Amino acid sequence: MRKHFYCLLAMFASCLVSPLSQVQAQTTPATWQEHWFEHVQLLQRVYLDNDLALYYDNDVSRSVTWPNQFLSDVWRYTKKTYGSFGTEPQLYAVMHTNKYSGGHPSTYFDASHDFRNVIDAGPGNWTGATEGDHNLLTHEVGHIVEIGSKNTHGSPAFGIWGDSKWAEIYIYDVYKGLGLTTYQNSVYTQFTAGRDNFPRANTAWFRDWFYPIYNQYGGTQVLNRYFVQVALYFARSGSEYNGGMNMGEFVHFWSGAAGVNLKSLATTAFGWTSEYETQFVQAQQKYPFTYSTPKPIVASLFQDINYGGYGVYLPEGNYNLTTLRAYGARNDDVTSLKVAAGYRVTFYMDDNFTGSSKVFTADAASMEAGWNDQVSSIRVEKLAAATVSVAPEEKDGLSVSSDKGLVVFPNPVSRGSSLTVRVTEYDAKAPLKVSLVDVNKTPVVYQTANAATVSVNTGNVAGGVYVLVVTNGSRYYTKKIVVQ
């Protein structure tokens, strides 16, 4: 994917005004006059929906319609995964025919492109809708994630991974997330075979670094956690990151995202010099976060009703406004949420857990009056387990446990079979949420239903002892379960 020589300038140039004085959400214009670099075309808007404003110059055939749905899906998935990207919901996509050689991005921080999230691409005629066409456009959206996510501008890692290495794992994940299996498999083969001459000759970035991290430490979530980790800890001034990372810092921040020391993986991928070792030790001292197993996501916040718009995913913890912004949220911008069984989410109207508060122990597809777009800080806490007594009984020769309103059978349960869970005092106004949690406190099965009884398939759960967590409105139960 070739790029303009000025692509990096577009990515990292200083704004003409402070990010704090950015314009608010704009109306998408029917025409847009280019005024960046050597671009001078008058663009026509050819498609508009809630996620995409698509512009063509006069040379692009109006028969090219495949970007409409594709780019809308890519941007919606990106916002759902990484959080907010300014106040405008749309990605502004500009397409030319046989101009400017490649493409470039710009973000809502940049005056150069009118404070919009923009991808601008020019090669080819687009009529073939080739895999390369799809890859190029997705590549440019990946740069917007890199330089504009988590309410902060810049890419500290760009000097390490260059133009395309982050983009490769981003493209792979987008195709996987959108169910584009053919493209997913094709780029996996292409990127796995790829070699680069940095940071040393014959480096297999995708094969030896990004894909192992993605595959072993959380998939989409580990990619998002990296940007959260950087937003929480890397040095910055206001909304701008201060310069770039060295290799030791790069490995340190990815280790924080993965929850494990990645020095060994980095040694395989890049080699490990004495300079890298010194940088790595210094990074651990300068940014003293640990490599602990990431806590499970138990609260998911969404910008729009019915879990639409951008998403923000929180483990158990306390989140003031600064921390929420590092996770990708904007102030006063939550309209719906999902809460895992056994947890409580408390919203506060003001920062630092002050002002009016509202407690949620169940999903809310839409905030009630007075709470829509009124959240500035949040606590996510585990509910205290209810005291239960066990009264064994028999049902069809199986051991059944009745825990003061909770009926569970069979227990032990065979791996790959089903566990029946019933709440005898079911609250029909709230969903029944069931989680099977392992010894690391990680949910391995999660299910929700609008019924008093639910059948939970243990699937590929390994044999062992688990805790069943059941929530129905204000009722909360826990039960030890043996899978054999």
Tab-separated table of C-alpha atoms in Angstrom:
chain	number	residue	atom	x	y	z
A	1	MET	CA	0.000	0.000	0.000
A	2	ARG	CA	1.916	3.016	-1.248
A	3	LYS	CA	1.611	6.317	0.545
A	4	HIS	CA	2.182	9.967	-0.279
A	5	PHE	CA	5.465	11.316	0.983
A	6	TYR	CA	3.373	13.836	2.904
A	7	CYS	CA	1.303	11.181	4.690
A	8	LEU	CA	3.401	11.442	7.844
A	9	LEU	CA	3.037	15.200	7.786
A	10	ALA	CA	-0.716	14.795	7.748
A	11	MET	CA	-0.533	12.396	10.666
A	12	PHE	CA	1.711	14.380	12.952
A	13	ALA	CA	1.531	18.049	11.940
A	14	SER	CA	0.576	20.417	14.734
A	15	CYS	CA	-2.947	21.801	14.637
A	16	LEU	CA	-3.371	25.420	13.664
A	17	VAL	CA	-5.431	25.942	16.804
A	18	SER	CA	-5.501	24.235	20.167
A	19	PRO	CA	-7.473	20.952	20.296
A	20	LEU	CA	-9.527	22.534	23.069
A	21	SER	CA	-10.923	25.058	20.597
A	22	GLN	CA	-11.978	22.530	17.991
A	23	VAL	CA	-15.252	23.132	16.238
A	24	GLN	CA	-18.217	21.148	17.427
A	25	ALA	CA	-20.081	18.580	15.338
A	26	GLN	CA	-20.661	19.919	11.849
A	27	THR	CA	-23.289	19.326	9.217
A	28	THR	CA	-21.823	17.158	6.476
A	29	PRO	CA	-21.610	19.424	3.405
A	30	ALA	CA	-22.873	18.385	-0.010
A	31	THR	CA	-19.600	19.610	-1.539
A	32	TRP	CA	-16.166	19.998	-0.013
A	33	GLN	CA	-13.291	21.953	-1.500
A	34	GLU	CA	-9.940	20.278	-0.895
A	35	HIS	CA	-7.293	22.579	0.570
A	36	TRP	CA	-4.516	20.266	1.729
A	37	PHE	CA	-1.165	19.499	0.092
A	38	GLU	CA	-1.548	19.568	-3.707
A	39	HIS	CA	-5.207	18.490	-3.521
A	40	VAL	CA	-7.456	21.071	-5.192
A	41	GLN	CA	-10.510	19.024	-6.236
A	42	LEU	CA	-14.070	20.068	-5.530
A	43	LEU	CA	-15.547	16.954	-3.947
A	44	GLN	CA	-19.131	15.782	-4.214
A	45	ARG	CA	-20.804	13.885	-1.418
A	46	VAL	CA	-22.134	10.645	-2.912
A	47	TYR	CA	-23.218	8.767	0.217
A	48	LEU	CA	-24.171	9.610	3.789
A	49	ASP	CA	-25.330	7.572	6.768
A	50	ASN	CA	-24.777	7.675	10.524
A	51	ASP	CA	-21.216	6.386	10.191
A	52	LEU	CA	-19.911	7.528	6.805
A	53	ALA	CA	-19.752	10.642	4.647
A	54	LEU	CA	-18.289	9.549	1.291
A	55	TYR	CA	-16.914	12.044	-1.233
A	56	TYR	CA	-15.763	11.524	-4.845
A	57	ASP	CA	-14.013	13.880	-7.198
A	58	ASN	CA	-15.342	14.197	-10.745
A	59	ASP	CA	-13.163	11.360	-12.062
A	60	VAL	CA	-14.528	8.598	-9.819
A	61	SER	CA	-17.251	6.571	-11.489
A	62	ARG	CA	-20.587	6.902	-9.714
A	63	SER	CA	-21.068	3.194	-10.383
A	64	VAL	CA	-18.580	2.529	-7.571
A	65	THR	CA	-20.899	1.912	-4.635
A	66	TRP	CA	-19.194	-0.920	-2.724
A	67	PRO	CA	-17.399	1.524	-0.346
A	68	ASN	CA	-20.772	2.699	0.982
A	69	GLN	CA	-21.556	-0.301	3.153
A	70	PHE	CA	-17.968	-1.446	3.580
A	71	LEU	CA	-16.551	1.777	5.017
A	72	SER	CA	-19.667	2.345	7.106
A	73	ASP	CA	-19.193	-1.113	8.638
A	74	VAL	CA	-15.457	-0.552	9.206
A	75	TRP	CA	-15.973	2.774	10.968
A	76	ARG	CA	-18.864	1.502	13.076
A	77	TYR	CA	-16.769	-1.494	14.160
A	78	THR	CA	-13.823	0.795	14.910
A	79	LYS	CA	-15.867	3.083	17.141
A	80	LYS	CA	-17.481	0.132	18.868
A	81	THR	CA	-14.005	-1.283	19.584
A	82	TYR	CA	-11.834	1.737	20.407
A	83	GLY	CA	-14.249	4.395	21.664
A	84	SER	CA	-14.884	7.981	20.666
A	85	PHE	CA	-13.205	9.933	17.887
A	86	GLY	CA	-14.450	13.462	18.466
A	87	THR	CA	-17.967	14.815	18.255
A	88	GLU	CA	-18.849	13.896	14.676
A	89	PRO	CA	-20.086	10.330	14.205
A	90	GLN	CA	-19.041	10.004	10.567
A	91	LEU	CA	-15.803	8.995	8.949
A	92	TYR	CA	-15.108	11.343	6.038
A	93	ALA	CA	-13.807	9.229	3.169
A	94	VAL	CA	-12.408	10.976	0.075
A	95	MET	CA	-11.742	8.964	-3.082
A	96	HIS	CA	-9.962	9.965	-6.275
A	97	THR	CA	-9.182	8.031	-9.447
A	98	ASN	CA	-5.536	7.586	-10.484
A	99	LYS	CA	-4.313	10.523	-8.410
A	100	TYR	CA	-1.773	11.064	-5.663
A	101	SER	CA	-0.349	7.528	-5.737
A	102	GLY	CA	-1.626	6.345	-2.334
A	103	GLY	CA	-3.560	7.663	0.613
A	104	HIS	CA	-3.346	9.560	3.863
A	105	PRO	CA	-5.353	10.046	7.072
A	106	SER	CA	-6.220	13.019	9.231
A	107	THR	CA	-8.107	13.321	12.522
A	108	TYR	CA	-10.542	15.497	14.392
A	109	PHE	CA	-7.533	17.157	16.025
A	110	ASP	CA	-6.248	18.574	12.735
A	111	ALA	CA	-7.191	21.941	11.258
A	112	SER	CA	-5.663	20.846	7.939
A	113	HIS	CA	-8.751	18.718	7.195
A	114	ASP	CA	-11.322	20.839	9.032
A	115	PHE	CA	-11.128	18.863	12.281
A	116	ARG	CA	-12.634	15.746	10.729
A	117	ASN	CA	-11.640	12.091	10.756
A	118	VAL	CA	-10.593	11.728	7.135
A	119	ILE	CA	-9.142	9.084	4.865
A	120	ASP	CA	-8.099	10.287	1.407
A	121	ALA	CA	-7.158	7.688	-1.223
A	122	GLY	CA	-6.300	8.070	-4.892
A	123	PRO	CA	-4.827	5.106	-6.790
A	124	GLY	CA	-6.770	2.879	-9.129
A	125	ASN	CA	-10.296	3.265	-10.474
A	126	TRP	CA	-12.020	1.316	-7.645
A	127	THR	CA	-14.393	-0.433	-10.055
A	128	GLY	CA	-12.915	-3.858	-9.397
A	129	ALA	CA	-13.576	-3.752	-5.633
A	130	THR	CA	-10.398	-5.789	-5.202
A	131	GLU	CA	-8.956	-7.028	-1.945
A	132	GLY	CA	-6.198	-4.466	-2.409
A	133	ASP	CA	-8.811	-1.705	-2.641
A	134	HIS	CA	-10.395	-2.888	0.605
A	135	ASN	CA	-7.008	-3.212	2.309
A	136	LEU	CA	-5.910	0.297	1.337
A	137	LEU	CA	-9.025	1.992	2.714
A	138	THR	CA	-8.970	-0.083	5.901
A	139	HIS	CA	-5.254	0.662	6.315
A	140	GLU	CA	-5.981	4.396	6.375
A	141	VAL	CA	-8.733	3.996	8.976
A	142	GLY	CA	-6.215	2.105	11.108
A	143	HIS	CA	-4.030	5.215	11.129
A	144	ILE	CA	-6.926	7.231	12.581
A	145	VAL	CA	-7.080	4.715	15.452
A	146	GLU	CA	-3.320	5.011	15.870
A	147	ILE	CA	-3.189	8.815	15.978
A	148	GLY	CA	-6.590	9.841	17.327
A	149	SER	CA	-8.024	7.274	19.749
A	150	LYS	CA	-8.588	7.695	23.486
A	151	ASN	CA	-9.099	11.467	23.201
A	152	THR	CA	-5.378	11.984	22.566
A	153	HIS	CA	-3.421	12.981	19.471
A	154	GLY	CA	-0.302	11.276	18.156
A	155	SER	CA	1.304	7.862	17.810
A	156	PRO	CA	4.259	7.302	20.167
A	157	ALA	CA	4.933	3.918	18.535
A	158	PHE	CA	5.062	5.115	14.923
A	159	GLY	CA	8.839	5.354	14.934
A	160	ILE	CA	8.975	1.688	15.969
A	161	TRP	CA	6.324	0.016	13.803
A	162	GLY	CA	6.358	2.403	10.828
A	163	ASP	CA	3.592	2.892	8.292
A	164	SER	CA	2.115	-0.573	7.979
A	165	LYS	CA	2.878	-2.932	10.878
A	166	TRP	CA	0.104	-1.760	13.215
A	167	ALA	CA	-2.162	-1.461	10.171
A	168	GLU	CA	-1.698	-5.163	9.380
A	169	ILE	CA	-3.049	-6.475	12.681
A	170	TYR	CA	-5.775	-3.828	12.598
A	171	ILE	CA	-6.863	-4.927	9.105
A	172	TYR	CA	-6.848	-8.596	10.150
A	173	ASP	CA	-8.977	-7.867	13.211
A	174	VAL	CA	-11.469	-5.722	11.276
A	175	TYR	CA	-12.028	-8.441	8.697
A	176	LYS	CA	-12.445	-11.014	11.447
A	177	GLY	CA	-14.810	-8.766	13.390
A	178	LEU	CA	-16.940	-8.086	10.308
A	179	GLY	CA	-17.095	-11.753	9.355
A	180	LEU	CA	-15.173	-11.212	6.086
A	181	THR	CA	-13.579	-14.639	6.323
A	182	THR	CA	-12.134	-14.765	2.818
A	183	TYR	CA	-10.326	-11.465	3.252
A	184	GLN	CA	-9.301	-12.402	6.802
A	185	ASN	CA	-7.657	-15.612	5.638
A	186	SER	CA	-6.050	-13.929	2.650
A	187	VAL	CA	-4.393	-11.134	4.632
A	188	TYR	CA	-3.305	-13.636	7.281
A	189	THR	CA	-1.373	-15.509	4.591
A	190	GLN	CA	-0.029	-12.294	3.081
A	191	PHE	CA	1.034	-10.674	6.340
A	192	THR	CA	2.492	-13.871	7.801
A	193	ALA	CA	4.782	-14.133	4.781
A	194	GLY	CA	5.816	-10.484	5.013
A	195	ARG	CA	9.355	-9.479	6.035
A	196	ASP	CA	10.832	-6.076	6.837
A	197	ASN	CA	14.311	-4.698	7.398
A	198	PHE	CA	13.463	-2.957	10.680
A	199	PRO	CA	14.355	-3.064	13.485
A	200	ARG	CA	16.622	-5.735	11.974
A	201	ALA	CA	16.811	-7.530	8.647
A	202	ASN	CA	14.166	-10.167	7.885
A	203	THR	CA	11.818	-9.157	10.725
A	204	ALA	CA	8.461	-10.972	10.589
A	205	TRP	CA	6.335	-8.379	12.369
A	206	PHE	CA	2.969	-10.042	11.929
A	207	ARG	CA	4.111	-13.643	12.355
A	208	ASP	CA	6.440	-13.162	15.331
A	209	TRP	CA	4.996	-10.168	17.174
A	210	PHE	CA	1.504	-8.915	16.507
A	211	TYR	CA	-0.309	-12.151	15.737
A	212	PRO	CA	1.088	-14.076	18.751
A	213	ILE	CA	0.022	-11.217	21.040
A	214	TYR	CA	-3.397	-11.071	19.388
A	215	ASN	CA	-3.866	-14.830	19.412
A	216	GLN	CA	-2.674	-15.513	22.962
A	217	TYR	CA	-3.620	-12.448	24.995
A	218	GLY	CA	-7.096	-11.338	24.104
A	219	GLY	CA	-7.618	-10.715	20.392
A	220	THR	CA	-9.478	-7.466	19.810
A	221	GLN	CA	-9.350	-6.631	23.518
A	222	VAL	CA	-5.542	-6.674	23.704
A	223	LEU	CA	-5.341	-4.259	20.769
A	224	ASN	CA	-7.703	-1.895	22.539
A	225	ARG	CA	-5.877	-2.350	25.866
A	226	TYR	CA	-2.625	-1.197	24.271
A	227	PHE	CA	-4.125	2.191	23.393
A	228	VAL	CA	-5.723	2.443	26.844
A	229	GLN	CA	-2.342	1.665	28.424
A	230	VAL	CA	-0.630	4.375	26.400
A	231	ALA	CA	-3.365	6.907	27.172
A	232	LEU	CA	-3.148	6.140	30.894
A	233	TYR	CA	0.626	6.283	31.275
A	234	PHE	CA	2.647	7.669	28.360
A	235	ALA	CA	3.964	11.216	28.807
A	236	ARG	CA	1.896	13.935	27.181
A	237	SER	CA	1.050	17.617	27.285
A	238	GLY	CA	-2.682	18.144	27.358
A	239	SER	CA	-4.129	16.112	24.500
A	240	GLU	CA	-0.792	15.623	22.691
A	241	TYR	CA	1.664	12.783	23.318
A	242	ASN	CA	5.232	13.909	23.982
A	243	GLY	CA	7.373	12.409	21.242
A	244	GLY	CA	7.912	8.744	20.523
A	245	MET	CA	8.749	5.499	22.292
A	246	ASN	CA	12.019	3.657	22.206
A	247	MET	CA	12.048	-0.126	21.775
A	248	GLY	CA	12.203	-0.842	25.497
A	249	GLU	CA	9.145	1.348	26.124
A	250	PHE	CA	7.347	-0.266	23.199
A	251	VAL	CA	7.780	-3.755	24.652
A	252	HIS	CA	6.882	-2.486	28.132
A	253	PHE	CA	3.578	-0.984	26.994
A	254	TRP	CA	2.591	-4.047	24.998
A	255	SER	CA	3.493	-6.202	28.021
A	256	GLY	CA	1.121	-4.085	30.095
A	257	ALA	CA	-1.636	-4.614	27.534
A	258	ALA	CA	-1.017	-8.362	27.330
A	259	GLY	CA	-0.631	-8.804	31.073
A	260	VAL	CA	2.637	-10.714	30.699
A	261	ASN	CA	6.313	-9.842	30.188
A	262	LEU	CA	6.840	-9.948	26.406
A	263	LYS	CA	10.628	-9.647	26.466
A	264	SER	CA	11.026	-13.235	25.290
A	265	LEU	CA	8.612	-12.708	22.402
A	266	ALA	CA	10.385	-9.471	21.489
A	267	THR	CA	13.714	-11.284	21.491
A	268	THR	CA	12.365	-13.776	18.963
A	269	ALA	CA	10.780	-11.091	16.819
A	270	PHE	CA	13.369	-8.324	16.912
A	271	GLY	CA	16.461	-9.559	18.708
A	272	TRP	CA	17.401	-8.142	22.088
A	273	THR	CA	20.364	-5.808	22.340
A	274	SER	CA	21.983	-4.357	25.447
A	275	GLU	CA	20.444	-1.037	24.441
A	276	TYR	CA	16.968	-2.570	24.387
A	277	GLU	CA	17.602	-4.101	27.811
A	278	THR	CA	18.605	-0.748	29.269
A	279	GLN	CA	15.584	0.935	27.716
A	280	PHE	CA	13.266	-1.800	28.983
A	281	VAL	CA	14.508	-1.496	32.579
A	282	GLN	CA	14.255	2.287	32.417
A	283	ALA	CA	10.721	2.056	30.999
A	284	GLN	CA	9.637	-0.176	33.887
A	285	GLN	CA	10.978	2.432	36.296
A	286	LYS	CA	9.519	5.429	34.461
A	287	TYR	CA	6.115	3.818	33.898
A	288	PRO	CA	5.708	1.489	36.913
A	289	PHE	CA	2.653	-0.528	35.908
A	290	THR	CA	2.655	-4.298	36.387
A	291	TYR	CA	2.057	-7.106	33.939
A	292	SER	CA	-0.931	-8.624	35.677
A	293	THR	CA	-3.611	-10.743	34.010
A	294	PRO	CA	-6.218	-8.289	32.699
A	295	LYS	CA	-9.450	-8.271	34.642
A	296	PRO	CA	-12.553	-9.337	32.693
A	297	ILE	CA	-14.730	-6.689	31.109
A	298	VAL	CA	-17.822	-6.408	33.284
A	299	ALA	CA	-19.296	-3.041	32.256
A	300	SER	CA	-19.767	-1.875	28.673
A	301	LEU	CA	-20.845	1.703	27.975
A	302	PHE	CA	-22.366	2.908	24.723
A	303	GLN	CA	-22.969	6.300	23.206
A	304	ASP	CA	-26.429	5.592	21.784
A	305	ILE	CA	-29.557	3.683	22.734
A	306	ASN	CA	-29.699	-0.091	22.258
A	307	TYR	CA	-25.910	-0.370	22.676
A	308	GLY	CA	-25.137	1.666	19.568
A	309	GLY	CA	-22.484	4.269	18.798
A	310	TYR	CA	-19.002	3.950	20.195
A	311	GLY	CA	-18.180	1.505	22.991
A	312	VAL	CA	-16.115	1.726	26.186
A	313	TYR	CA	-15.249	-1.457	28.094
A	314	LEU	CA	-14.419	-1.418	31.791
A	315	PRO	CA	-13.173	-4.029	34.245
A	316	GLU	CA	-13.873	-3.684	37.948
A	317	GLY	CA	-12.502	-0.371	39.244
A	318	ASN	CA	-13.054	3.348	39.795
A	319	TYR	CA	-13.064	5.739	36.838
A	320	ASN	CA	-12.930	9.495	37.154
A	321	LEU	CA	-13.294	11.615	34.025
A	322	THR	CA	-9.587	11.548	33.171
A	323	THR	CA	-9.527	7.761	33.355
A	324	LEU	CA	-12.755	7.408	31.393
A	325	ARG	CA	-11.251	9.516	28.620
A	326	ALA	CA	-8.221	7.213	28.532
A	327	TYR	CA	-10.634	4.321	27.969
A	328	GLY	CA	-12.206	6.179	25.040
A	329	ALA	CA	-15.252	7.827	26.641
A	330	ARG	CA	-16.304	11.436	26.374
A	331	ASN	CA	-17.864	13.465	29.176
A	332	ASP	CA	-21.658	13.228	29.464
A	333	ASP	CA	-21.973	10.818	26.556
A	334	VAL	CA	-23.407	7.504	27.841
A	335	THR	CA	-26.886	6.419	26.767
A	336	SER	CA	-26.913	2.632	27.312
A	337	LEU	CA	-24.857	0.037	29.167
A	338	LYS	CA	-24.394	-3.670	29.784
A	339	VAL	CA	-23.508	-5.064	33.215
A	340	ALA	CA	-22.150	-8.565	33.808
A	341	ALA	CA	-23.896	-10.770	36.347
A	342	GLY	CA	-22.663	-10.191	39.884
A	343	TYR	CA	-21.523	-6.589	39.375
A	344	ARG	CA	-22.834	-3.128	40.183
A	345	VAL	CA	-22.171	0.045	38.183
A	346	THR	CA	-22.661	3.412	39.850
A	347	PHE	CA	-22.933	6.519	37.663
A	348	TYR	CA	-22.068	9.941	39.050
A	349	MET	CA	-23.139	13.165	37.378
A	350	ASP	CA	-19.937	14.964	38.368
A	351	ASP	CA	-16.256	14.136	38.255
A	352	ASN	CA	-14.449	12.310	41.062
A	353	PHE	CA	-17.579	10.407	42.199
A	354	THR	CA	-19.577	13.453	43.263
A	355	GLY	CA	-23.024	14.780	42.507
A	356	SER	CA	-26.159	12.718	42.002
A	357	SER	CA	-25.662	8.986	41.545
A	358	LYS	CA	-27.498	6.088	39.953
A	359	VAL	CA	-26.869	2.353	40.515
A	360	PHE	CA	-27.251	-0.319	37.813
A	361	THR	CA	-27.097	-4.087	38.330
A	362	ALA	CA	-28.651	-4.997	34.978
A	363	ASP	CA	-28.425	-3.916	31.360
A	364	ALA	CA	-30.072	-0.657	30.346
A	365	ALA	CA	-30.845	-0.219	26.650
A	366	SER	CA	-31.633	3.433	27.273
A	367	MET	CA	-31.033	5.774	30.188
A	368	GLU	CA	-34.068	6.941	32.103
A	369	ALA	CA	-35.000	10.611	32.078
A	370	GLY	CA	-32.372	12.739	33.733
A	371	TRP	CA	-29.455	10.346	33.162
A	372	ASN	CA	-28.951	10.329	29.407
A	373	ASP	CA	-25.568	11.947	28.635
A	374	GLN	CA	-25.102	12.914	32.285
A	375	VAL	CA	-22.180	10.768	33.455
A	376	SER	CA	-18.744	12.098	34.471
A	377	SER	CA	-17.376	9.348	36.727
A	378	ILE	CA	-18.157	5.696	37.375
A	379	ARG	CA	-17.534	2.943	39.917
A	380	VAL	CA	-17.661	-0.702	38.814
A	381	GLU	CA	-17.865	-3.080	41.792
A	382	LYS	CA	-18.525	-6.725	42.527
A	383	LEU	CA	-21.753	-7.391	44.404
A	384	ALA	CA	-21.507	-9.022	47.788
A	385	ALA	CA	-22.618	-12.649	47.514
A	386	ALA	CA	-25.911	-13.526	49.158
A	387	THR	CA	-25.847	-15.980	52.069
A	388	VAL	CA	-27.268	-19.276	50.840
A	389	SER	CA	-28.086	-22.633	52.358
A	390	VAL	CA	-28.004	-25.840	50.360
A	391	ALA	CA	-30.853	-28.328	50.498
A	392	PRO	CA	-30.087	-31.344	48.265
A	393	GLU	CA	-32.941	-33.098	46.518
A	394	GLU	CA	-33.291	-35.590	43.685
A	395	LYS	CA	-34.582	-34.988	40.159
A	396	ASP	CA	-34.525	-37.888	37.752
A	397	GLY	CA	-31.640	-39.447	39.685
A	398	LEU	CA	-29.535	-36.275	39.438
A	399	SER	CA	-28.171	-34.217	42.307
A	400	VAL	CA	-30.029	-30.898	42.520
A	401	SER	CA	-29.072	-27.924	44.716
A	402	SER	CA	-31.706	-25.433	45.907
A	403	ASP	CA	-30.003	-22.321	47.276
A	404	LYS	CA	-32.896	-20.274	48.681
A	405	GLY	CA	-34.528	-19.546	45.359
A	406	LEU	CA	-31.843	-20.957	43.047
A	407	VAL	CA	-32.161	-24.430	41.527
A	408	VAL	CA	-29.171	-25.887	39.632
A	409	PHE	CA	-28.767	-29.347	38.126
A	410	PRO	CA	-26.932	-31.550	37.370
A	411	ASN	CA	-23.914	-30.828	39.552
A	412	PRO	CA	-21.343	-32.189	38.779
A	413	VAL	CA	-22.037	-31.515	35.092
A	414	SER	CA	-20.341	-33.293	32.211
A	415	ARG	CA	-18.167	-31.233	29.908
A	416	GLY	CA	-20.057	-30.381	26.715
A	417	SER	CA	-23.483	-30.978	28.269
A	418	SER	CA	-25.953	-28.490	29.717
A	419	LEU	CA	-26.530	-27.070	33.172
A	420	THR	CA	-30.096	-26.076	34.049
A	421	VAL	CA	-30.406	-22.924	36.150
A	422	ARG	CA	-33.753	-21.772	37.572
A	423	VAL	CA	-34.647	-18.818	39.798
A	424	THR	CA	-37.799	-19.717	41.720
A	425	GLU	CA	-38.583	-16.101	42.673
A	426	TYR	CA	-37.977	-14.713	39.197
A	427	ASP	CA	-38.340	-10.976	38.607
A	428	ALA	CA	-39.793	-10.679	35.100
A	429	LYS	CA	-38.826	-6.988	34.931
A	430	ALA	CA	-35.110	-7.872	34.808
A	431	PRO	CA	-33.097	-10.347	32.708
A	432	LEU	CA	-31.648	-13.525	34.161
A	433	LYS	CA	-27.841	-13.343	33.841
A	434	VAL	CA	-25.681	-16.402	34.334
A	435	SER	CA	-21.872	-16.562	34.388
A	436	LEU	CA	-19.534	-19.490	34.967
A	437	VAL	CA	-16.319	-18.072	36.469
A	438	ASP	CA	-12.984	-19.876	36.695
A	439	VAL	CA	-10.374	-19.750	39.489
A	440	ASN	CA	-8.807	-16.636	37.898
A	441	LYS	CA	-12.169	-14.881	38.241
A	442	THR	CA	-12.574	-14.858	34.464
A	443	PRO	CA	-16.031	-15.639	33.020
A	444	VAL	CA	-15.730	-18.657	30.709
A	445	VAL	CA	-19.458	-18.846	29.953
A	446	TYR	CA	-21.892	-15.952	29.972
A	447	GLN	CA	-25.577	-16.111	29.094
A	448	THR	CA	-28.593	-13.884	29.533
A	449	ALA	CA	-32.288	-14.669	29.088
A	450	ASN	CA	-35.700	-13.173	29.762
A	451	ALA	CA	-36.971	-16.278	31.509
A	452	ALA	CA	-36.862	-17.886	34.939
A	453	THR	CA	-35.048	-20.955	33.612
A	454	VAL	CA	-32.015	-21.075	31.339
A	455	SER	CA	-30.028	-23.997	29.934
A	456	VAL	CA	-26.291	-23.238	29.999
A	457	ASN	CA	-24.102	-25.245	27.633
A	458	THR	CA	-20.655	-25.899	29.091
A	459	GLY	CA	-19.240	-26.245	25.564
A	460	ASN	CA	-15.456	-26.579	25.586
A	461	VAL	CA	-15.042	-25.586	29.233
A	462	ALA	CA	-12.204	-27.577	30.778
A	463	GLY	CA	-12.908	-29.913	33.664
A	464	GLY	CA	-12.540	-28.321	37.091
A	465	VAL	CA	-14.238	-26.281	39.799
A	466	TYR	CA	-16.078	-23.081	38.857
A	467	VAL	CA	-18.365	-20.542	40.503
A	468	LEU	CA	-21.813	-20.032	39.021
A	469	VAL	CA	-22.924	-16.403	39.382
A	470	VAL	CA	-26.617	-15.664	38.823
A	471	THR	CA	-28.212	-12.207	38.841
A	472	ASN	CA	-31.884	-11.333	38.419
A	473	GLY	CA	-32.696	-7.736	39.273
A	474	SER	CA	-31.698	-7.193	42.901
A	475	ARG	CA	-31.289	-10.936	43.515
A	476	TYR	CA	-27.783	-12.354	43.417
A	477	TYR	CA	-26.643	-15.956	43.883
A	478	THR	CA	-23.382	-17.871	43.737
A	479	LYS	CA	-22.889	-21.648	43.578
A	480	LYS	CA	-19.845	-23.915	43.255
A	481	ILE	CA	-20.059	-26.046	40.095
A	482	VAL	CA	-17.918	-29.048	39.141
A	483	VAL	CA	-17.338	-29.720	35.441
A	484	GLN	CA	-16.061	-33.221	34.756
